Structures are given as structure tokens and as C-alpha cells.
Amino acid sequence: MSEPNDATFDIVILGGGSGGYATALRAVQLGLTVALVEKAKLGGTCLHNGCIPTKALLHAAEIADQTRESEQFGIKAELVGIDMAAVNSYKDGVISRLYKGLQGMLKSNKSITIVEGHGRLVAPNTVEVDGKRYTGRNVVLASGSYAKSLPGLEVDGERVITSDHALVLDRVPASAIVLGGGVIGVEFASVWKSFGVDVTIIEALPRLVAAEDEESSKALERAFRKRKINFKVGKPFEKVEKTDSGVKVTIAGGETVEAELLLVAVGRGPNTANLGYEEQGVKMDRGFVLTDERLRTNVPNVYAVGDIVPGLQLAHRGFQQGIFVAEEIAGQSPAVIDEAGIPRVTYCDPELASVGLTEAKAKEQYGADKIKTYNYNLGGNGKSQILKTAGFVKLVRVEDGPVVGVHMIGARVGELVGEAQLIYNWEAYPGEVAQLVHAHPTQNEALGEAHLALAGKPLHAHA
């Protein structure tokens, strides 16, 4: 769309990632005009440096494992090596196709003006890009996140790298240390182990993926031990030194670990520096933009969505927040987003998926005596046996009340989280889910079996 002379819009959005472009698309559906400002590529972290490329690598890793293990299925095949140039070509092809599709969708929309360049908030209702000002009746801050490091830890892009560097690595390292046992850390550790790398995870917290239910964390740790992925939990990082062959990392207690490279996977920080937010009076906390439950900042008609808002840093959270804000601005008064109701998936091998409250959080919220749990072992599920995967579906419910948490671990359980989030968000009782028919043989049956058992009428499980 050509820019109008006055460059005034219903909404000016600063950032074209998941939250920003979702805001734009929903806003124009509701008859609003939009200026979408992006300094790099539309699609943001998720498309170019996060969800999509990492999952492409994880799929390649799954193929490597399947080839290596094919004989147990009666297929004779041999893994002769990992061609990183070809793996990266496959990954980049996926990104390119999705990027072209997104570009086409946004650029063909006559109500969206795409502004390329570095934007800065210069007034509560104005974003400046390369000397030109774009005024919005409303402004949405959606500037995303960046790969964090730690104080005193210098990332050189060669021996000490972030996930951004790891995604374009042109070789398979012989060994790697992963600093951080959260989602990013365990996913890269999983990929590299499948590619034949000697991997060690270092995590300051007492367990891997510490935000997940403790039973899921412990199950993942058991699976990683079986896969010979080394990890050291409860071990804060102290320093890193360069060696002739790579790096040496010192952790609490003076213990050292050496490897070819160090991946710094300590999370993502809000990309809000030098964008004019604080100068315009936007309330911040450690770089994050503070909002109320309707995603309004303290400045009238200025909203914030995505990774810069405290909470889960997930693309689908950004999408939902973008849709919410567009509808809010259009006067539709959408329902407030329940953060606990946002599904969470970690795509390592085995996968973790969850929605709702952990057992610990549920006990804290409702009282320990009010919470009941049930674990259905995937060993009793036919499709899981076919896939040769281990794991479980764990339900957390309030006594005589709804299911308030679903936690799963096993191959491909991320594909089951859709029903799980419906169960949580619709406040379903075990008996209500038990009435639903789940196709056989599928892993989806495990959800049905768990609810049958929790409702007191188990079929293939013990109550």
C-alpha cells in the first residue's frame, strides 16, 4: 500500500514478528488501517531464528535417529554421516517458503502499510522511521526478543555461541557444552546428540526444564541419561576460558568441563533498549514492558504484545495477544487471555507438552488436600508401543472439580496438546472427557484412558 500523505493510521505497530503481524492481520479484518514497522524480516524470531528453524533441525535429527535405529523395525539402513550443508539447505528452504507466503499475504493487503527500517517511539502516538513519522490513534509495541548472555560471558560467535549462531553452524562439532537446561538448551542438546555430538548441559536450577511439572522434568532427565546426554543441574556457571581445542567452562565448586564450543542458552531478553519506550513514559521492569490484563501499558492507547511482555515467550502467545489487541482496539471487548491456558511444547526427544497448572502450582492455588493426580503410562498405549516410545500422560484435577493441568512426555506428544488445552480451557471434568471417543490406535487415546481412569472407570489402566 502506498503511504498516505499524513501517514496517520488506526494502529501503528512497532515490530513485524508473531505478535506484530497477527495484530495487523486481525486489525484489517476489522476495518482498521495499519502501519507495520519492521527493521529486519517480517516473521521475526519465530520464523527466522526460533520455532521454525529449530524444529527443522529437530526433524532432521529424528531422521538420523530413525536411520541409526532402523534395524529394530526390520529395515536395514546405514547412517553414513550428517551433511550440515544439506541439512541447512532443507531448513532454509522451509523458512524461505513460509517467509514468501507471509510477505505475500501482508504486502497484498491494501490496508497494511509495511515500513522497512528501524522504528523508534518519539511520542506516545508516533513512531519515527528514518526521519519519517507515522502517527497512530493506537500504538502496539511488538519489538520481540534477543538471545541473552550472562555478565562477563563474551559471545564471539565461534567458540562461544548463541542459538542464532547454532542455527547456521556449518559443521557438526565433536563436543558441545550447553549452558542452560530450559527449552532452548534441551532442544539443541537433543539435536546435537542425534547428530553424534558429545553433549553436556549445565543448569543452575535443580532440574532440567524447571518450569514444567517436576515429574515431567525427572522423566526427561531419565530419558537423557539413557540417550547419554550429560547434564549437571544445580551448578551455576562461573567462567569460560578458551583452550587450544575449544573452551573450558568452570561451574560451582570448581568443577570444569571442556568441549569444542559453548552454546549460551540462558533464555531470551526483551528487545526494548533504545526504542524510546522509557522516554515516552512507558512503565518498564528489567527491560520488559508492563501491561494490565488487557495488554494496555500505562500510556493511553499504547499496547504491548509478545516477548516484551512478562510471561511465556511463545509465538502462539504472541499470535493470540495480537488478535486480542486488534479486537480490543476495534471495541469488541475480547475475553482476557488465561496465561496458564497457553499450551507449551518442548520439542526435544522425547517431547514434553503441557497446559494448565503443574501439580505444585495447583496445590499452592487450591490446597494440597484438594488436588488429585493420575499418571497413565504410555506403555499401555498401542501406538506408543509401535513408535517404541516411553512416557506418560499426567492429569492434575481439583477434587470433585475440573482438570486444571495436563502434562505429557513421549514421542510426538506435542500433537496431543490441542485436546489438552481444550480440556483445560473449557474446565472439563474427567467424566466429561471420558465420554469422548478417541480413535484407536493413536497416542491420543492416552488422554482418553487417563480421563477414564480418573473418572473411576479405567479400561486399559489401573484406577
PDB file of N, CA, C and O in Angstrom, residues 153-208:
ATOM      1  N   LEU A 153      30.348 -12.989  30.283  1.00  0.00           N
ATOM      2  CA  LEU A 153      30.439 -14.079  29.310  1.00  0.00           C
ATOM      3  C   LEU A 153      30.400 -13.480  27.903  1.00  0.00           C
ATOM      4  O   LEU A 153      29.355 -13.012  27.450  1.00  0.00           O
ATOM      5  N   GLU A 154      31.548 -13.486  27.237  1.00  0.00           N
ATOM      6  CA  GLU A 154      31.647 -12.858  25.914  1.00  0.00           C
ATOM      7  C   GLU A 154      31.305 -13.860  24.819  1.00  0.00           C
ATOM      8  O   GLU A 154      31.943 -14.905  24.683  1.00  0.00           O
ATOM      9  N   VAL A 155      30.285 -13.543  24.038  1.00  0.00           N
ATOM     10  CA  VAL A 155      29.888 -14.374  22.902  1.00  0.00           C
ATOM     11  C   VAL A 155      30.693 -13.931  21.690  1.00  0.00           C
ATOM     12  O   VAL A 155      30.605 -12.774  21.268  1.00  0.00           O
ATOM     13  N   ASP A 156      31.505 -14.841  21.135  1.00  0.00           N
ATOM     14  CA  ASP A 156      32.331 -14.466  19.979  1.00  0.00           C
ATOM     15  C   ASP A 156      31.798 -15.013  18.657  1.00  0.00           C
ATOM     16  O   ASP A 156      32.340 -14.721  17.591  1.00  0.00           O
ATOM     17  N   GLY A 157      30.743 -15.835  18.727  1.00  0.00           N
ATOM     18  CA  GLY A 157      30.153 -16.371  17.502  1.00  0.00           C
ATOM     19  C   GLY A 157      30.919 -17.539  16.915  1.00  0.00           C
ATOM     20  O   GLY A 157      30.516 -18.094  15.886  1.00  0.00           O
ATOM     21  N   GLU A 158      32.005 -17.931  17.551  1.00  0.00           N
ATOM     22  CA  GLU A 158      32.814 -19.046  17.051  1.00  0.00           C
ATOM     23  C   GLU A 158      32.913 -20.175  18.074  1.00  0.00           C
ATOM     24  O   GLU A 158      32.379 -21.251  17.882  1.00  0.00           O
ATOM     25  N   ARG A 159      33.576 -19.897  19.198  1.00  0.00           N
ATOM     26  CA  ARG A 159      33.652 -20.923  20.245  1.00  0.00           C
ATOM     27  C   ARG A 159      32.551 -20.756  21.282  1.00  0.00           C
ATOM     28  O   ARG A 159      32.113 -21.728  21.888  1.00  0.00           O
ATOM     29  N   VAL A 160      32.144 -19.533  21.507  1.00  0.00           N
ATOM     30  CA  VAL A 160      31.043 -19.237  22.430  1.00  0.00           C
ATOM     31  C   VAL A 160      29.918 -18.635  21.597  1.00  0.00           C
ATOM     32  O   VAL A 160      30.050 -17.536  21.049  1.00  0.00           O
ATOM     33  N   ILE A 161      28.823 -19.372  21.481  1.00  0.00           N
ATOM     34  CA  ILE A 161      27.768 -19.003  20.533  1.00  0.00           C
ATOM     35  C   ILE A 161      26.408 -18.941  21.214  1.00  0.00           C
ATOM     36  O   ILE A 161      26.213 -19.474  22.306  1.00  0.00           O
ATOM     37  N   THR A 162      25.458 -18.288  20.542  1.00  0.00           N
ATOM     38  CA  THR A 162      24.061 -18.297  20.960  1.00  0.00           C
ATOM     39  C   THR A 162      23.282 -19.184  19.991  1.00  0.00           C
ATOM     40  O   THR A 162      23.837 -19.713  19.022  1.00  0.00           O
ATOM     41  N   SER A 163      21.997 -19.314  20.239  1.00  0.00           N
ATOM     42  CA  SER A 163      21.156 -20.111  19.343  1.00  0.00           C
ATOM     43  C   SER A 163      21.155 -19.540  17.926  1.00  0.00           C
ATOM     44  O   SER A 163      21.022 -20.295  16.951  1.00  0.00           O
ATOM     45  N   ASP A 164      21.305 -18.223  17.790  1.00  0.00           N
ATOM     46  CA  ASP A 164      21.361 -17.621  16.454  1.00  0.00           C
ATOM     47  C   ASP A 164      22.527 -18.204  15.653  1.00  0.00           C
ATOM     48  O   ASP A 164      22.385 -18.530  14.463  1.00  0.00           O
ATOM     49  N   HIS A 165      23.683 -18.332  16.298  1.00  0.00           N
ATOM     50  CA  HIS A 165      24.849 -18.906  15.624  1.00  0.00           C
ATOM     51  C   HIS A 165      24.672 -20.406  15.387  1.00  0.00           C
ATOM     52  O   HIS A 165      25.048 -20.938  14.346  1.00  0.00           O
ATOM     53  N   ALA A 166      24.097 -21.084  16.379  1.00  0.00           N
ATOM     54  CA  ALA A 166      23.929 -22.537  16.282  1.00  0.00           C
ATOM     55  C   ALA A 166      23.043 -22.925  15.102  1.00  0.00           C
ATOM     56  O   ALA A 166      23.234 -23.981  14.493  1.00  0.00           O
ATOM     57  N   LEU A 167      22.099 -22.063  14.768  1.00  0.00           N
ATOM     58  CA  LEU A 167      21.171 -22.365  13.668  1.00  0.00           C
ATOM     59  C   LEU A 167      21.841 -22.306  12.299  1.00  0.00           C
ATOM     60  O   LEU A 167      21.298 -22.833  11.327  1.00  0.00           O
ATOM     61  N   VAL A 168      22.985 -21.669  12.205  1.00  0.00           N
ATOM     62  CA  VAL A 168      23.672 -21.567  10.911  1.00  0.00           C
ATOM     63  C   VAL A 168      25.039 -22.246  10.961  1.00  0.00           C
ATOM     64  O   VAL A 168      25.864 -22.044  10.076  1.00  0.00           O
ATOM     65  N   LEU A 169      25.274 -23.056  11.975  1.00  0.00           N
ATOM     66  CA  LEU A 169      26.549 -23.756  12.104  1.00  0.00           C
ATOM     67  C   LEU A 169      26.772 -24.644  10.881  1.00  0.00           C
ATOM     68  O   LEU A 169      25.877 -25.398  10.479  1.00  0.00           O
ATOM     69  N   ASP A 170      27.948 -24.548  10.290  1.00  0.00           N
ATOM     70  CA  ASP A 170      28.214 -25.286   9.049  1.00  0.00           C
ATOM     71  C   ASP A 170      28.908 -26.622   9.272  1.00  0.00           C
ATOM     72  O   ASP A 170      29.349 -27.261   8.323  1.00  0.00           O
ATOM     73  N   ARG A 171      28.991 -27.040  10.526  1.00  0.00           N
ATOM     74  CA  ARG A 171      29.651 -28.303  10.833  1.00  0.00           C
ATOM     75  C   ARG A 171      28.965 -28.951  12.034  1.00  0.00           C
ATOM     76  O   ARG A 171      28.204 -28.304  12.760  1.00  0.00           O
ATOM     77  N   VAL A 172      29.272 -30.229  12.227  1.00  0.00           N
ATOM     78  CA  VAL A 172      28.825 -30.922  13.425  1.00  0.00           C
ATOM     79  C   VAL A 172      30.011 -30.952  14.383  1.00  0.00           C
ATOM     80  O   VAL A 172      31.020 -31.607  14.104  1.00  0.00           O
ATOM     81  N   PRO A 173      29.944 -30.229  15.509  1.00  0.00           N
ATOM     82  CA  PRO A 173      31.086 -30.221  16.436  1.00  0.00           C
ATOM     83  C   PRO A 173      31.278 -31.595  17.073  1.00  0.00           C
ATOM     84  O   PRO A 173      30.322 -32.366  17.208  1.00  0.00           O
ATOM     85  N   ALA A 174      32.501 -31.887  17.464  1.00  0.00           N
ATOM     86  CA  ALA A 174      32.755 -33.161  18.142  1.00  0.00           C
ATOM     87  C   ALA A 174      32.127 -33.169  19.525  1.00  0.00           C
ATOM     88  O   ALA A 174      31.627 -34.199  19.996  1.00  0.00           O
ATOM     89  N   SER A 175      32.144 -32.016  20.181  1.00  0.00           N
ATOM     90  CA  SER A 175      31.597 -31.911  21.532  1.00  0.00           C
ATOM     91  C   SER A 175      31.055 -30.512  21.759  1.00  0.00           C
ATOM     92  O   SER A 175      31.482 -29.551  21.103  1.00  0.00           O
ATOM     93  N   ALA A 176      30.097 -30.403  22.675  1.00  0.00           N
ATOM     94  CA  ALA A 176      29.487 -29.100  22.962  1.00  0.00           C
ATOM     95  C   ALA A 176      29.004 -29.055  24.393  1.00  0.00           C
ATOM     96  O   ALA A 176      28.517 -30.058  24.939  1.00  0.00           O
ATOM     97  N   ILE A 177      29.145 -27.892  25.001  1.00  0.00           N
ATOM     98  CA  ILE A 177      28.550 -27.608  26.305  1.00  0.00           C
ATOM     99  C   ILE A 177      27.358 -26.694  26.059  1.00  0.00           C
ATOM    100  O   ILE A 177      27.473 -25.700  25.323  1.00  0.00           O
ATOM    101  N   VAL A 178      26.235 -27.031  26.650  1.00  0.00           N
ATOM    102  CA  VAL A 178      25.035 -26.205  26.536  1.00  0.00           C
ATOM    103  C   VAL A 178      24.798 -25.562  27.897  1.00  0.00           C
ATOM    104  O   VAL A 178      24.534 -26.259  28.885  1.00  0.00           O
ATOM    105  N   LEU A 179      24.913 -24.241  27.945  1.00  0.00           N
ATOM    106  CA  LEU A 179      24.700 -23.519  29.199  1.00  0.00           C
ATOM    107  C   LEU A 179      23.235 -23.110  29.277  1.00  0.00           C
ATOM    108  O   LEU A 179      22.795 -22.176  28.620  1.00  0.00           O
ATOM    109  N   GLY A 180      22.476 -23.861  30.065  1.00  0.00           N
ATOM    110  CA  GLY A 180      21.043 -23.605  30.195  1.00  0.00           C
ATOM    111  C   GLY A 180      20.253 -24.847  29.863  1.00  0.00           C
ATOM    112  O   GLY A 180      20.361 -25.374  28.750  1.00  0.00           O
ATOM    113  N   GLY A 181      19.463 -25.321  30.828  1.00  0.00           N
ATOM    114  CA  GLY A 181      18.670 -26.528  30.629  1.00  0.00           C
ATOM    115  C   GLY A 181      17.192 -26.245  30.475  1.00  0.00           C
ATOM    116  O   GLY A 181      16.344 -27.071  30.816  1.00  0.00           O
ATOM    117  N   GLY A 182      16.872 -25.072  29.910  1.00  0.00           N
ATOM    118  CA  GLY A 182      15.484 -24.761  29.585  1.00  0.00           C
ATOM    119  C   GLY A 182      15.134 -25.284  28.206  1.00  0.00           C
ATOM    120  O   GLY A 182      15.832 -26.135  27.645  1.00  0.00           O
ATOM    121  N   VAL A 183      14.068 -24.743  27.628  1.00  0.00           N
ATOM    122  CA  VAL A 183      13.565 -25.228  26.340  1.00  0.00           C
ATOM    123  C   VAL A 183      14.633 -25.175  25.250  1.00  0.00           C
ATOM    124  O   VAL A 183      14.890 -26.168  24.563  1.00  0.00           O
ATOM    125  N   ILE A 184      15.277 -24.024  25.078  1.00  0.00           N
ATOM    126  CA  ILE A 184      16.261 -23.866  24.013  1.00  0.00           C
ATOM    127  C   ILE A 184      17.436 -24.822  24.218  1.00  0.00           C
ATOM    128  O   ILE A 184      17.884 -25.497  23.291  1.00  0.00           O
ATOM    129  N   GLY A 185      17.908 -24.905  25.457  1.00  0.00           N
ATOM    130  CA  GLY A 185      19.055 -25.745  25.757  1.00  0.00           C
ATOM    131  C   GLY A 185      18.806 -27.214  25.495  1.00  0.00           C
ATOM    132  O   GLY A 185      19.623 -27.894  24.860  1.00  0.00           O
ATOM    133  N   VAL A 186      17.678 -27.747  25.969  1.00  0.00           N
ATOM    134  CA  VAL A 186      17.432 -29.184  25.798  1.00  0.00           C
ATOM    135  C   VAL A 186      17.115 -29.525  24.347  1.00  0.00           C
ATOM    136  O   VAL A 186      17.423 -30.632  23.884  1.00  0.00           O
ATOM    137  N   GLU A 187      16.526 -28.582  23.598  1.00  0.00           N
ATOM    138  CA  GLU A 187      16.266 -28.861  22.185  1.00  0.00           C
ATOM    139  C   GLU A 187      17.565 -28.966  21.400  1.00  0.00           C
ATOM    140  O   GLU A 187      17.751 -29.900  20.600  1.00  0.00           O
ATOM    141  N   PHE A 188      18.497 -28.025  21.609  1.00  0.00           N
ATOM    142  CA  PHE A 188      19.770 -28.103  20.894  1.00  0.00           C
ATOM    143  C   PHE A 188      20.595 -29.306  21.353  1.00  0.00           C
ATOM    144  O   PHE A 188      21.250 -29.966  20.545  1.00  0.00           O
ATOM    145  N   ALA A 189      20.555 -29.606  22.658  1.00  0.00           N
ATOM    146  CA  ALA A 189      21.268 -30.790  23.147  1.00  0.00           C
ATOM    147  C   ALA A 189      20.737 -32.048  22.472  1.00  0.00           C
ATOM    148  O   ALA A 189      21.501 -32.947  22.093  1.00  0.00           O
ATOM    149  N   SER A 190      19.419 -32.108  22.294  1.00  0.00           N
ATOM    150  CA  SER A 190      18.779 -33.258  21.660  1.00  0.00           C
ATOM    151  C   SER A 190      19.210 -33.389  20.200  1.00  0.00           C
ATOM    152  O   SER A 190      19.564 -34.479  19.734  1.00  0.00           O
ATOM    153  N   VAL A 191      19.187 -32.272  19.471  1.00  0.00           N
ATOM    154  CA  VAL A 191      19.621 -32.275  18.067  1.00  0.00           C
ATOM    155  C   VAL A 191      21.059 -32.746  17.955  1.00  0.00           C
ATOM    156  O   VAL A 191      21.395 -33.652  17.176  1.00  0.00           O
ATOM    157  N   TRP A 192      21.929 -32.134  18.719  1.00  0.00           N
ATOM    158  CA  TRP A 192      23.355 -32.432  18.595  1.00  0.00           C
ATOM    159  C   TRP A 192      23.662 -33.872  18.972  1.00  0.00           C
ATOM    160  O   TRP A 192      24.495 -34.512  18.332  1.00  0.00           O
ATOM    161  N   LYS A 193      23.009 -34.405  20.003  1.00  0.00           N
ATOM    162  CA  LYS A 193      23.240 -35.804  20.353  1.00  0.00           C
ATOM    163  C   LYS A 193      22.846 -36.717  19.199  1.00  0.00           C
ATOM    164  O   LYS A 193      23.557 -37.678  18.875  1.00  0.00           O
ATOM    165  N   SER A 194      21.722 -36.422  18.551  1.00  0.00           N
ATOM    166  CA  SER A 194      21.289 -37.214  17.397  1.00  0.00           C
ATOM    167  C   SER A 194      22.275 -37.109  16.236  1.00  0.00           C
ATOM    168  O   SER A 194      22.400 -38.042  15.437  1.00  0.00           O
ATOM    169  N   PHE A 195      22.970 -35.985  16.153  1.00  0.00           N
ATOM    170  CA  PHE A 195      23.968 -35.788  15.099  1.00  0.00           C
ATOM    171  C   PHE A 195      25.334 -36.376  15.475  1.00  0.00           C
ATOM    172  O   PHE A 195      26.281 -36.281  14.712  1.00  0.00           O
ATOM    173  N   GLY A 196      25.430 -36.949  16.681  1.00  0.00           N
ATOM    174  CA  GLY A 196      26.666 -37.595  17.083  1.00  0.00           C
ATOM    175  C   GLY A 196      27.595 -36.767  17.938  1.00  0.00           C
ATOM    176  O   GLY A 196      28.767 -37.117  18.119  1.00  0.00           O
ATOM    177  N   VAL A 197      27.102 -35.678  18.496  1.00  0.00           N
ATOM    178  CA  VAL A 197      27.924 -34.781  19.309  1.00  0.00           C
ATOM    179  C   VAL A 197      27.930 -35.257  20.772  1.00  0.00           C
ATOM    180  O   VAL A 197      26.910 -35.703  21.291  1.00  0.00           O
ATOM    181  N   ASP A 198      29.070 -35.145  21.431  1.00  0.00           N
ATOM    182  CA  ASP A 198      29.172 -35.397  22.867  1.00  0.00           C
ATOM    183  C   ASP A 198      28.692 -34.131  23.586  1.00  0.00           C
ATOM    184  O   ASP A 198      29.363 -33.099  23.546  1.00  0.00           O
ATOM    185  N   VAL A 199      27.530 -34.199  24.244  1.00  0.00           N
ATOM    186  CA  VAL A 199      26.865 -33.009  24.783  1.00  0.00           C
ATOM    187  C   VAL A 199      26.819 -33.042  26.306  1.00  0.00           C
ATOM    188  O   VAL A 199      26.513 -34.075  26.908  1.00  0.00           O
ATOM    189  N   THR A 200      27.077 -31.885  26.910  1.00  0.00           N
ATOM    190  CA  THR A 200      26.884 -31.707  28.355  1.00  0.00           C
ATOM    191  C   THR A 200      26.063 -30.444  28.599  1.00  0.00           C
ATOM    192  O   THR A 200      26.418 -29.369  28.100  1.00  0.00           O
ATOM    193  N   ILE A 201      24.970 -30.580  29.329  1.00  0.00           N
ATOM    194  CA  ILE A 201      24.136 -29.437  29.710  1.00  0.00           C
ATOM    195  C   ILE A 201      24.524 -28.991  31.113  1.00  0.00           C
ATOM    196  O   ILE A 201      24.679 -29.830  32.004  1.00  0.00           O
ATOM    197  N   ILE A 202      24.666 -27.685  31.299  1.00  0.00           N
ATOM    198  CA  ILE A 202      24.928 -27.124  32.622  1.00  0.00           C
ATOM    199  C   ILE A 202      23.752 -26.210  32.990  1.00  0.00           C
ATOM    200  O   ILE A 202      23.415 -25.296  32.235  1.00  0.00           O
ATOM    201  N   GLU A 203      23.127 -26.482  34.107  1.00  0.00           N
ATOM    202  CA  GLU A 203      21.928 -25.751  34.522  1.00  0.00           C
ATOM    203  C   GLU A 203      22.057 -25.345  35.989  1.00  0.00           C
ATOM    204  O   GLU A 203      22.331 -26.181  36.855  1.00  0.00           O
ATOM    205  N   ALA A 204      21.834 -24.065  36.278  1.00  0.00           N
ATOM    206  CA  ALA A 204      21.947 -23.556  37.645  1.00  0.00           C
ATOM    207  C   ALA A 204      20.786 -24.016  38.528  1.00  0.00           C
ATOM    208  O   ALA A 204      20.950 -24.189  39.741  1.00  0.00           O
ATOM    209  N   LEU A 205      19.612 -24.226  37.943  1.00  0.00           N
ATOM    210  CA  LEU A 205      18.445 -24.648  38.708  1.00  0.00           C
ATOM    211  C   LEU A 205      18.538 -26.142  39.034  1.00  0.00           C
ATOM    212  O   LEU A 205      19.332 -26.860  38.430  1.00  0.00           O
ATOM    213  N   PRO A 206      17.713 -26.616  39.969  1.00  0.00           N
ATOM    214  CA  PRO A 206      17.860 -28.006  40.433  1.00  0.00           C
ATOM    215  C   PRO A 206      17.471 -29.073  39.421  1.00  0.00           C
ATOM    216  O   PRO A 206      17.760 -30.250  39.625  1.00  0.00           O
ATOM    217  N   ARG A 207      16.791 -28.719  38.331  1.00  0.00           N
ATOM    218  CA  ARG A 207      16.391 -29.730  37.357  1.00  0.00           C
ATOM    219  C   ARG A 207      16.267 -29.124  35.964  1.00  0.00           C
ATOM    220  O   ARG A 207      16.161 -27.903  35.817  1.00  0.00           O
ATOM    221  N   LEU A 208      16.285 -29.991  34.967  1.00  0.00           N
ATOM    222  CA  LEU A 208      16.076 -29.543  33.594  1.00  0.00           C
ATOM    223  C   LEU A 208      14.631 -29.073  33.428  1.00  0.00           C
ATOM    224  O   LEU A 208      13.745 -29.490  34.170  1.00  0.00           O
TER     225      LEU A 208
END
